[in-house]
Tab-separated table of C-alpha atoms and ligand atoms in Angstrom:
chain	number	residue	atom	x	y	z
A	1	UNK	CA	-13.042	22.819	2.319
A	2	UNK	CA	-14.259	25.854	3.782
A	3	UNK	CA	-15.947	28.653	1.782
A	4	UNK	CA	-16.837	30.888	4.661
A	5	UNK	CA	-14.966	34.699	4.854
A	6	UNK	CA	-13.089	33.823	7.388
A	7	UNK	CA	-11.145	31.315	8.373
A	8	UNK	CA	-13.043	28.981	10.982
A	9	UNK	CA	-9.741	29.102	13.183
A	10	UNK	CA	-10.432	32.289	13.485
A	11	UNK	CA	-13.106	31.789	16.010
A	12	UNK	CA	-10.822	30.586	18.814
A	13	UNK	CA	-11.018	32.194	21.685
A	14	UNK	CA	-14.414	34.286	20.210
A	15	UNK	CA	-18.106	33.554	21.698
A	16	UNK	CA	-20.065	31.366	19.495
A	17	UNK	CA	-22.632	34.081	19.386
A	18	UNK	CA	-20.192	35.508	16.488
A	19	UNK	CA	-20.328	32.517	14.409
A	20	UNK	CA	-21.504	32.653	11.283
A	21	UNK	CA	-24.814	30.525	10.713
A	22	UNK	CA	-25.675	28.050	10.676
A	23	UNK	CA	-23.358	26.110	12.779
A	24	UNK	CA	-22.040	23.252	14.318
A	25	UNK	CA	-21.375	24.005	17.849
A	26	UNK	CA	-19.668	20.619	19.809
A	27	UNK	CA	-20.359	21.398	23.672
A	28	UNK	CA	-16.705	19.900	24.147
A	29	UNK	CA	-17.641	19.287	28.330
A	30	UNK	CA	-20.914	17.210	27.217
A	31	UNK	CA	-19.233	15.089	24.458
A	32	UNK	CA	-16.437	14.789	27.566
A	33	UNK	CA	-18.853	13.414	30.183
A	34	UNK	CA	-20.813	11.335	27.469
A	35	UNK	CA	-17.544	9.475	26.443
A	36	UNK	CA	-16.408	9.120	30.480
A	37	UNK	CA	-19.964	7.585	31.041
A	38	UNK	CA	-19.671	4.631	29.014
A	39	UNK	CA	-16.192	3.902	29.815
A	40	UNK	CA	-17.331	3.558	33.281
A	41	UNK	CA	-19.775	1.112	32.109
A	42	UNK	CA	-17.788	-1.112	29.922
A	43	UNK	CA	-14.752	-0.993	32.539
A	44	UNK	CA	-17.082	-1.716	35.505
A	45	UNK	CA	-18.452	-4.923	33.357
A	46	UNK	CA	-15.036	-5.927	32.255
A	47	UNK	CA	-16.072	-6.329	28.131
A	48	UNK	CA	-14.400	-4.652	25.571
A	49	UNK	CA	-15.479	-1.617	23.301
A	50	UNK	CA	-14.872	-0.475	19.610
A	51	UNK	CA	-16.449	2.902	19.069
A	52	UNK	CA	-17.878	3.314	15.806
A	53	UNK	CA	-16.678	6.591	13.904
A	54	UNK	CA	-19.445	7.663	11.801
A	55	UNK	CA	-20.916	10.258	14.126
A	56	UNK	CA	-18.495	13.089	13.922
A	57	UNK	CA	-16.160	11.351	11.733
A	58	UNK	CA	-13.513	13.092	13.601
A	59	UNK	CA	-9.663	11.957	14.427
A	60	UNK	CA	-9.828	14.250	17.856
A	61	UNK	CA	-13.249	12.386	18.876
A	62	UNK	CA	-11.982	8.829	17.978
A	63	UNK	CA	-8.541	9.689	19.940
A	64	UNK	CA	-10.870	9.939	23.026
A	65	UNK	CA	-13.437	7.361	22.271
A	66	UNK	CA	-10.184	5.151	22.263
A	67	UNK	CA	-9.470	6.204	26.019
A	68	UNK	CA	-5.812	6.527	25.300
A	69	UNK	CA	-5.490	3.352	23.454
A	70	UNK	CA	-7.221	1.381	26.304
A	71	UNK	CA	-9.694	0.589	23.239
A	72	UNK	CA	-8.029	-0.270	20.163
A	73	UNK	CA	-10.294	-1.520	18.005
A	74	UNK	CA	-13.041	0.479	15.218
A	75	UNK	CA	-15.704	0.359	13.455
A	76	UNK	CA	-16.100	2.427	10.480
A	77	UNK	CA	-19.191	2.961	7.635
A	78	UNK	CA	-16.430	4.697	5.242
A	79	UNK	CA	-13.117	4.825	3.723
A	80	UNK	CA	-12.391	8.251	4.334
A	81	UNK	CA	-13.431	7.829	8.142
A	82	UNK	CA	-10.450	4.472	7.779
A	83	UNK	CA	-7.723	6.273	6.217
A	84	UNK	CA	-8.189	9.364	8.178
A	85	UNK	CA	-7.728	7.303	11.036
A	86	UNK	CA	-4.300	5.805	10.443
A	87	UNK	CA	-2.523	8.528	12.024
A	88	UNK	CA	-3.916	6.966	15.274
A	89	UNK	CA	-1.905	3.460	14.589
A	90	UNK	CA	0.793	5.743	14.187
A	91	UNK	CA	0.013	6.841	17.594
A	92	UNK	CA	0.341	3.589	18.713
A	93	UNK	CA	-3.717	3.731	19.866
A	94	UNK	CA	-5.401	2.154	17.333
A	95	UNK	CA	-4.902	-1.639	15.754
A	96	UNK	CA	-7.999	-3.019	14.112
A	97	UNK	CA	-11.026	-2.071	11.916
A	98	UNK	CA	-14.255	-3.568	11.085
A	99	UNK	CA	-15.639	-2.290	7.717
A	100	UNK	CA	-18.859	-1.406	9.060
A	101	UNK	CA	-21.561	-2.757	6.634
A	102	UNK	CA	-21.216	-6.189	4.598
A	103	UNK	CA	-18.546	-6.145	1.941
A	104	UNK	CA	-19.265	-4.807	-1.794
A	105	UNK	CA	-17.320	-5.067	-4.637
A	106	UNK	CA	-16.723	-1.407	-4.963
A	107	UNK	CA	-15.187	-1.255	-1.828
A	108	UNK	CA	-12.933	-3.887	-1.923
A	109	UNK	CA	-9.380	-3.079	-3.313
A	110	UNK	CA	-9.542	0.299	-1.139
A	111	UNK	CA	-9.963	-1.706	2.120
A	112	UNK	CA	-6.605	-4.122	0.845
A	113	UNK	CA	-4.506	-1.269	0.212
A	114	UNK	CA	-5.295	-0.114	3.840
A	115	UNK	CA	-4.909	-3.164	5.219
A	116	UNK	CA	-1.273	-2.987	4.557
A	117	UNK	CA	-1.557	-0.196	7.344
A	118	UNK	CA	-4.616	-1.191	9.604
A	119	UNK	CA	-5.679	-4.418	10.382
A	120	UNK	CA	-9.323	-4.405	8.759
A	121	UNK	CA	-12.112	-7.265	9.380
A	122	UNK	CA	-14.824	-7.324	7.178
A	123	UNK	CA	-18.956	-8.171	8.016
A	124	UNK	CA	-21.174	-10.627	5.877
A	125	UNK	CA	-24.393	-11.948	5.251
A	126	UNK	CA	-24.220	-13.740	2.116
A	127	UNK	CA	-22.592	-16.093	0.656
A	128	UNK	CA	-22.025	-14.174	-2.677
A	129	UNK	CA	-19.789	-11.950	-1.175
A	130	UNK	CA	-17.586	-14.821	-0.213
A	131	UNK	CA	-17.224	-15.228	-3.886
A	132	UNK	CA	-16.359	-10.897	-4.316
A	133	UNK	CA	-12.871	-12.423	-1.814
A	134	UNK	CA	-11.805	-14.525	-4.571
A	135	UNK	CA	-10.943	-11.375	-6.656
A	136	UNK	CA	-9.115	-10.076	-4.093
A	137	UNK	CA	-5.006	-10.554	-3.710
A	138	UNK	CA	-5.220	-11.004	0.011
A	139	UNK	CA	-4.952	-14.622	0.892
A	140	UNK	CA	-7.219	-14.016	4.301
A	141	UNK	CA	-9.560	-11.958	5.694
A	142	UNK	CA	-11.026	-12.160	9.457
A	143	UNK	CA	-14.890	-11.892	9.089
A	144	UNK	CA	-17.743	-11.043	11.599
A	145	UNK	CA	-20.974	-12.766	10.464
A	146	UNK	CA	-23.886	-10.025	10.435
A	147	UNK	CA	-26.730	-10.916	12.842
A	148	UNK	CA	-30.490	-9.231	12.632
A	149	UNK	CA	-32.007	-8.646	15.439
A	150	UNK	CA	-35.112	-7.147	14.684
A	151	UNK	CA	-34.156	-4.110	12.365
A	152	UNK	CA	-34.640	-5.772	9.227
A	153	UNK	CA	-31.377	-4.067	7.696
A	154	UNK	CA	-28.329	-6.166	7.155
A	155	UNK	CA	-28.325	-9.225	8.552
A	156	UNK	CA	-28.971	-12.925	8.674
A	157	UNK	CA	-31.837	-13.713	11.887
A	158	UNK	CA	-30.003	-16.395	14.249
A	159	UNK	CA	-32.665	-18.885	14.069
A	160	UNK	CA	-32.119	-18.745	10.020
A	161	UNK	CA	-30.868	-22.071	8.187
A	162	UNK	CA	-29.055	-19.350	5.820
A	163	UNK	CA	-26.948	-18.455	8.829
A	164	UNK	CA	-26.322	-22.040	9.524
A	165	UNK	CA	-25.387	-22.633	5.656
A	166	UNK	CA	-23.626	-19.450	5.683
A	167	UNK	CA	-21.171	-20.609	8.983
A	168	UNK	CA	-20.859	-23.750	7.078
A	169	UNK	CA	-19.406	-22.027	3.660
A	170	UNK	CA	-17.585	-19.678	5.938
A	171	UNK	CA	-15.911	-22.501	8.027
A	172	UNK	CA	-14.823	-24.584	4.250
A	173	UNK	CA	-13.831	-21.175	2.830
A	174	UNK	CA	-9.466	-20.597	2.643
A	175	UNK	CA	-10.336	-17.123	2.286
A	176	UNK	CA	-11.745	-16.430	5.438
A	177	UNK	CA	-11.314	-16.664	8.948
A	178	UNK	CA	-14.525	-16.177	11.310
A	179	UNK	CA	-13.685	-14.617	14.031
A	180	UNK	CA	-17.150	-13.770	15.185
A	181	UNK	CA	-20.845	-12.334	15.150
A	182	UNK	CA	-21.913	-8.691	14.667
A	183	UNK	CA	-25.072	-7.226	15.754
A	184	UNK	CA	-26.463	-3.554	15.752
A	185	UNK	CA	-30.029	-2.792	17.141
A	186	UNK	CA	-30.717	0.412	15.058
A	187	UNK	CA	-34.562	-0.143	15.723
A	188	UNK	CA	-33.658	0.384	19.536
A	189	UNK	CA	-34.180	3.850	18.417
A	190	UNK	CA	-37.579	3.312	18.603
A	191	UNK	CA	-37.782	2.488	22.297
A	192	UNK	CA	-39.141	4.791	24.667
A	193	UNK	CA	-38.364	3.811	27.842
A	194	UNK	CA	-35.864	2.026	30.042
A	195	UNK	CA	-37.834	-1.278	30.373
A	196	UNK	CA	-37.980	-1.791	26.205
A	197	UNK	CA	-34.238	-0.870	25.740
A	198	UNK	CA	-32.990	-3.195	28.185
A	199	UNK	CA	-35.132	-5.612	26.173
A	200	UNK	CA	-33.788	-4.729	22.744
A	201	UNK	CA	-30.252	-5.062	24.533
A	202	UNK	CA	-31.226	-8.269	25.718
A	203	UNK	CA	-32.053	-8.969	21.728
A	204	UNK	CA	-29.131	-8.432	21.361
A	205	UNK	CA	-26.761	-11.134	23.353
A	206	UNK	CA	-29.571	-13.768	23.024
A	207	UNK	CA	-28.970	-13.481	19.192
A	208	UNK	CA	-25.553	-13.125	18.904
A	209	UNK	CA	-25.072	-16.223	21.497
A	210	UNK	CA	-27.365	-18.302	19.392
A	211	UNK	CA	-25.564	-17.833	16.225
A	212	UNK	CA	-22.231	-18.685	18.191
A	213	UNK	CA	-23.876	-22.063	19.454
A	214	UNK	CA	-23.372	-23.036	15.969
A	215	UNK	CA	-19.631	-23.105	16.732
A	216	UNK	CA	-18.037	-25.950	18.784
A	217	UNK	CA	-17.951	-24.799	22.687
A	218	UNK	CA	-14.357	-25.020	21.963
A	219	UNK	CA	-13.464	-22.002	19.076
A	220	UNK	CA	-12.394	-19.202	20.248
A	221	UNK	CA	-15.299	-16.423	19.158
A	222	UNK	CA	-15.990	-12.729	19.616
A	223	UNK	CA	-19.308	-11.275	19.907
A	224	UNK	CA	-19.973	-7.493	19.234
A	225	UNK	CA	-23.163	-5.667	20.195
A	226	UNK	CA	-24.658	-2.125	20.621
A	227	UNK	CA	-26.310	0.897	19.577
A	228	UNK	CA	-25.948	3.959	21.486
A	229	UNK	CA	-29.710	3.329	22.818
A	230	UNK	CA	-28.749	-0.083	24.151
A	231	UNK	CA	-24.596	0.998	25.133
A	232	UNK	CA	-26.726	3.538	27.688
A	233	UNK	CA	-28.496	0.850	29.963
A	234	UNK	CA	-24.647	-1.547	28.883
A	235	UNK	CA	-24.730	-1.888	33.261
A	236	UNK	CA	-27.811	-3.860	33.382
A	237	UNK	CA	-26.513	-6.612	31.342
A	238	UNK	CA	-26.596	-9.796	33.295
A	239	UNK	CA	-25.567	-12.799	30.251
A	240	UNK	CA	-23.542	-15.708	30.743
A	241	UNK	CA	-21.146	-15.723	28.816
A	242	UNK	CA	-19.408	-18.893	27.608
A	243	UNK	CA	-16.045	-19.236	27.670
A	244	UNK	CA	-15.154	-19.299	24.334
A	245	UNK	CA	-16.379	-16.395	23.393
A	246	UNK	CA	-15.360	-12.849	24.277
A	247	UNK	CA	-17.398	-10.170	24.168
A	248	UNK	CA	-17.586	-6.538	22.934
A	249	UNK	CA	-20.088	-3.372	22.715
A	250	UNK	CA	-20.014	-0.950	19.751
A	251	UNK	CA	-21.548	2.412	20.022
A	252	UNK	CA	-20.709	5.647	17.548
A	253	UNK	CA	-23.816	8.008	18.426
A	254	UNK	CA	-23.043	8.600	22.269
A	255	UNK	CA	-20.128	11.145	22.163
A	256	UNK	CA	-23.205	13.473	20.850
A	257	UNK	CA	-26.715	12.462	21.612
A	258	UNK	CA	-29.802	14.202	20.135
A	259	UNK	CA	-33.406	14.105	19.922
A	260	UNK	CA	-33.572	10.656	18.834
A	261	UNK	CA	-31.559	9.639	21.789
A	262	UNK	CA	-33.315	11.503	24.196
A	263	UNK	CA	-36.612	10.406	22.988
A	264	UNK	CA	-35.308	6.811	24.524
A	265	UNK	CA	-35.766	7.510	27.654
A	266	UNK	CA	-31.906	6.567	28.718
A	267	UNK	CA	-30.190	9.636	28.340
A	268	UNK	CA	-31.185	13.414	29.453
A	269	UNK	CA	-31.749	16.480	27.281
A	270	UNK	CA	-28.448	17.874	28.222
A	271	UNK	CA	-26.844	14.943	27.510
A	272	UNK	CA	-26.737	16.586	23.909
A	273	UNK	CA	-23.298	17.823	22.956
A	274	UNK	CA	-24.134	19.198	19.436
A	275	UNK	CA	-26.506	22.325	18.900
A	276	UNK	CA	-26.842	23.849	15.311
A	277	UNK	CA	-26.460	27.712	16.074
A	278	UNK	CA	-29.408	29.385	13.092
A	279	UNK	CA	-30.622	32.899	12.962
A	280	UNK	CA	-34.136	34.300	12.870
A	281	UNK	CA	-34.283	35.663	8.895
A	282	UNK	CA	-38.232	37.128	9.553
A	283	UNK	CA	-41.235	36.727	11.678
A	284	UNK	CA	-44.755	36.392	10.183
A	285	UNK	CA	-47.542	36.860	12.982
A	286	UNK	CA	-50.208	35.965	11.021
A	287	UNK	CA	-49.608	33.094	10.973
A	288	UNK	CA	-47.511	32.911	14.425
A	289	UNK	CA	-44.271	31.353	12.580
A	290	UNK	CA	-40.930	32.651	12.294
A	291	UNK	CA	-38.115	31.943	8.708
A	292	UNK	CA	-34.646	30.630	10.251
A	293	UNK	CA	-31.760	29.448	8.150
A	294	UNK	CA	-31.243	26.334	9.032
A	295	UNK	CA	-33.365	23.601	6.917
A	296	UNK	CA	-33.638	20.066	5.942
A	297	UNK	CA	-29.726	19.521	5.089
A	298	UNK	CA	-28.557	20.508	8.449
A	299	UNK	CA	-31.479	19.352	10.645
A	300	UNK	CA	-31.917	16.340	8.577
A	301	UNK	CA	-35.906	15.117	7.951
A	302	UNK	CA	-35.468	12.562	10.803
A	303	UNK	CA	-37.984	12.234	13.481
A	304	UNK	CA	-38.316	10.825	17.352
A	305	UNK	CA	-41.073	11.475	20.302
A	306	UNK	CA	-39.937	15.184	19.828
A	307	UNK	CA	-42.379	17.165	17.102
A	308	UNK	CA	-40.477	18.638	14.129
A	309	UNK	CA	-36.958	18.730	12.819
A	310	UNK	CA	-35.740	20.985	16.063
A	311	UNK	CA	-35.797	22.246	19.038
A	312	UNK	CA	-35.551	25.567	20.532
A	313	UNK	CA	-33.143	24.825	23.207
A	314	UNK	CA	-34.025	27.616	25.339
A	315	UNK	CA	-37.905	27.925	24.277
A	316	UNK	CA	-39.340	24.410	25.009
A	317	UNK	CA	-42.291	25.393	23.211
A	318	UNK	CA	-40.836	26.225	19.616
A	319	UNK	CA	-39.598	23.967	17.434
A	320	UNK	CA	-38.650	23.382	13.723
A	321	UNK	CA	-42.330	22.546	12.490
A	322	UNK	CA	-41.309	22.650	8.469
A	323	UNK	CA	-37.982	22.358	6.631
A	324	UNK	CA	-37.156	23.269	2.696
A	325	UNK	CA	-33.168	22.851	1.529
A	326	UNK	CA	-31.814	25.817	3.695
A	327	UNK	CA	-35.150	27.066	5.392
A	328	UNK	CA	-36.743	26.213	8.044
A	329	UNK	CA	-39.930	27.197	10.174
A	330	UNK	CA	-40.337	27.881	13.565
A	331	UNK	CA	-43.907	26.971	15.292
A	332	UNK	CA	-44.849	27.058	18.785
A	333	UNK	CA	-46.254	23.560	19.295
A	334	UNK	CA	-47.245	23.863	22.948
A	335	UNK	CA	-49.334	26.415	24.597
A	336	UNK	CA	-50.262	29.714	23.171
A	337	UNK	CA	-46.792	31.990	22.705
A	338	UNK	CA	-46.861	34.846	20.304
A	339	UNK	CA	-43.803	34.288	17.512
A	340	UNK	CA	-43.689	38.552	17.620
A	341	UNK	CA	-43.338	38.412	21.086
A	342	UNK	CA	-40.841	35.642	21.334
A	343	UNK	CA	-38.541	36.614	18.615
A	344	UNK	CA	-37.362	39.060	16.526
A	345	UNK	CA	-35.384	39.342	13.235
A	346	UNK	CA	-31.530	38.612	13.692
A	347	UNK	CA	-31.733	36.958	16.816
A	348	UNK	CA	-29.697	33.503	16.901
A	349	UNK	CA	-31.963	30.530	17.922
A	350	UNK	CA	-29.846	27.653	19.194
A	351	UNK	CA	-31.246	24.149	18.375
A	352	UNK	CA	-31.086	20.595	19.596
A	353	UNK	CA	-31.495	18.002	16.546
A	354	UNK	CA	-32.741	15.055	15.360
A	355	UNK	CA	-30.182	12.596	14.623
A	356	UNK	CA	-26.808	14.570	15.245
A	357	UNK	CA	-25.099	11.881	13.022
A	358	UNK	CA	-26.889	13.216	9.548
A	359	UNK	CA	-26.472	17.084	10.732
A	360	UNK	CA	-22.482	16.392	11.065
A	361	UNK	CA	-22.819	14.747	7.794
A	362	UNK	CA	-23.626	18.292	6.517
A	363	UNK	CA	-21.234	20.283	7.913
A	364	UNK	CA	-17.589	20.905	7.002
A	365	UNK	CA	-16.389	22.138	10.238
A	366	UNK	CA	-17.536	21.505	14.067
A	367	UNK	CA	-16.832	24.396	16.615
A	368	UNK	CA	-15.975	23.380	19.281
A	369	UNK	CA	-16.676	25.401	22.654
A	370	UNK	CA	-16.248	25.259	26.617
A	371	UNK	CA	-19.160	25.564	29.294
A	372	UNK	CA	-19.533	28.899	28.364
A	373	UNK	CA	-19.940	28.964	24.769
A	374	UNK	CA	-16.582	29.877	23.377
A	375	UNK	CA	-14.638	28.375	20.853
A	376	UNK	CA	-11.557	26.046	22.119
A	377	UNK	CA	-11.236	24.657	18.443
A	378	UNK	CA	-12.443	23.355	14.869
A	379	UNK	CA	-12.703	19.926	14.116
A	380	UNK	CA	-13.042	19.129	10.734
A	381	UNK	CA	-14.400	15.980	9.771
A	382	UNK	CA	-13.682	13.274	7.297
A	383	UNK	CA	-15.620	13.429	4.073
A	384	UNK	CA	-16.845	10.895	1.265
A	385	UNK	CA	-17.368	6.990	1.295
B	1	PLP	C1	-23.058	-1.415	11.646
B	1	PLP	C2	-23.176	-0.393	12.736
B	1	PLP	N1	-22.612	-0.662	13.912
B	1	PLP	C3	-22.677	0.225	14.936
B	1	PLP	C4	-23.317	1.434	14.795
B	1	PLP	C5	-23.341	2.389	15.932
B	1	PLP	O1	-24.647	2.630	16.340
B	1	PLP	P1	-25.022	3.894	17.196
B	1	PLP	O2	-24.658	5.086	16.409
B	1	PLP	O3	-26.470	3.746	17.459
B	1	PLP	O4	-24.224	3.800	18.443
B	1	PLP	C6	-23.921	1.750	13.578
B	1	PLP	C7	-24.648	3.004	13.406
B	1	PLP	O5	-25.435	3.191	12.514
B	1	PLP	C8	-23.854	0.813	12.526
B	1	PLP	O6	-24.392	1.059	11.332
């Protein structure tokens, strides 16, 4: 859907400084060398990878996540991001799904009509939702147990005895197979340094391991870790691995970065490949602020170690210091800048963000530009649940 005058193709091959605002900007040799950097990793340690797609939602970005069908495997939070993906089995790239949070009812008969195209695993935590299989027409499904380690979300802790009862009723159930345990550190977000995420990673394969030692040493298992805070310090995982078991990192946020990522301490403030393009709208020195259009649905109300809802990428000391629907306000929050000094009314601020994942959730098309700015393409990414 795109309501805009013009057509957003017709910003190929014109400098992003012409786009209409806000927008989604995709620094296409960033999200290139953020993709390449933890192929590296995962090749160099010889595990496998599923990239998860609910970042940008996009076909083009999962085609390279997928490294030419070198990975074949996904995790996905929604339908829409499934079914828009099937054109990739067509490819011949792409072979399996996880449905990315623990099965519902609602979701159900959508996920067995694509699994006639796209093999699709499912998560649990709870032994209610083995009941929610009975309803369904497929005879077997391939389930990931859901392990929490530390984030409180979804999740059954390893040292639980309803993990061990839930392995039991998984292990007498016809309807499913259990192929494995799921983790995702989503409180690694929190870190702020090197030391703590290789902790939290460390979280991570301790827990899944101990849920898998409730196997026999001799069933095959998989294991699948990672956040994009822990899948950037992947190379300093030292584990031994039993044989049985095979193991896997997922990651969705890394193509992009942001704020949030940065504020980890693992990844650089150019790693960011997404900037939300906005435009100064008025200046009010009284009160040493300016009025941009860009507000709390494209800069999301998400914080990190970085003030605000923003940042000026080019004026360190300005960021997005309030946000209504589609306003925002820009403060200087270190030293002692003037706003009618800095800026002036219709010039385009460029902004780093929060949590790039809820921005592209806001957006109906990405533009998409080389190292100097212009656009190469659109992207337009996959919308709903
Ligand atoms: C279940 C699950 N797995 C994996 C991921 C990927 O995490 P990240 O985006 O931090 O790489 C997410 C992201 O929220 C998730 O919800």
């Amino acid at each position: 859907m795109d309501h805009s005058l013009e057509h957003h193709q017709s910003y190929i091959g014109r400098p992003a400084s012409e786009l209409p605002t806000p927008s989604l900007v995709i620094k296409k040799p960033v999200l290139d060398a953020n993709i390449r950097r933890l192929h590296d990793d995962v090749d160099k340690l010889g595990i496998g990878f599923r990239p998860h797609t609910k970042t940008l939602k996009s076909i083009e970005v999962t085609r390279m996540m997928l490294k030419g069908g070198k990975y074949r495997k996904v995790v996905c939070s929604t339908v829409p991001e499934i079914a828009g993906s099937l054109p990739l089995v067509k490819e011949g790239l792409l072979d399996e799904c996880i449905f990315g949070m623990p099965i519902f009812k609602g979701v159900l008969p959508r996920l067995q009509v694509l699994s006639e195209q796209i093999k699709i695993d499912l998560l649990l935590d709870n032994d209610q939702q083995l009941l929610l299989l009975d309803s369904s027409n497929k005879s077997s499904w391939d389930v990931y147990i859901k392990i929490d380690v530390g984030a409180r979300r979804a999740g059954l802790t390893a040292d639980s005895t309803r993990l061990q009862d839930l392995v039991k009723k998984v292990e007498a159930s016809p309807r499913v197979n259990l192929k494995g345990f799921y983790c995702h550190a989503n409180h690694s977000y929190g870190c702020r340094n090197e030391a703590d995420t290789r902790a939290m990673l460390q979280t991570e394969i301790d827990s899944v391991l101990q849920a898998a030692s409730l196997l026999p040493p001799e069933k095959p298992l998989e294991v699948s870790i990672g956040a994009t805070p822990t899948a950037h310090v992947v190379n300093t995982l030292r584990a031994a691995i039993p044989k049985n078991i095979s193991l896997e990192l997922h990651a969705g946020n890394f193509p992009t970065n942001d704020l949030q990522q940065v504020s980890t301490g693992v990844t650089p403030i150019d790693s960011q490949a997404v900037r939300i393009v906005a435009e100064v709208v008025s200046i009010y020195p009284e009160r040493n602020e300016a009025l941009i259009n860009a507000g709390v649905i494209v800069l999301a109300r998400e914080t990190s170690a970085f003030p605000g809802s923003g940042k000026v990428t080019d004026r360190p000391n300005w960021d997005v210091v309030r946000v209504s629907q589609e306003h925002g306000i820009l403060g200087c929050t270190k030293g002692d800048e003037r706003v009618d000094e800095t800026f002036k009314v219709g010039d385009r601020v460029w902004l780093w963000v929060q949590h790039s994942c809820i921005t592209a959730a806001a957006v109906y098309v990405y533009y998409v530009v080389d190292e100097n700015d212009v656009v190469i393409d659109t992207w337009l990414p996959l919308k709903g649940w």
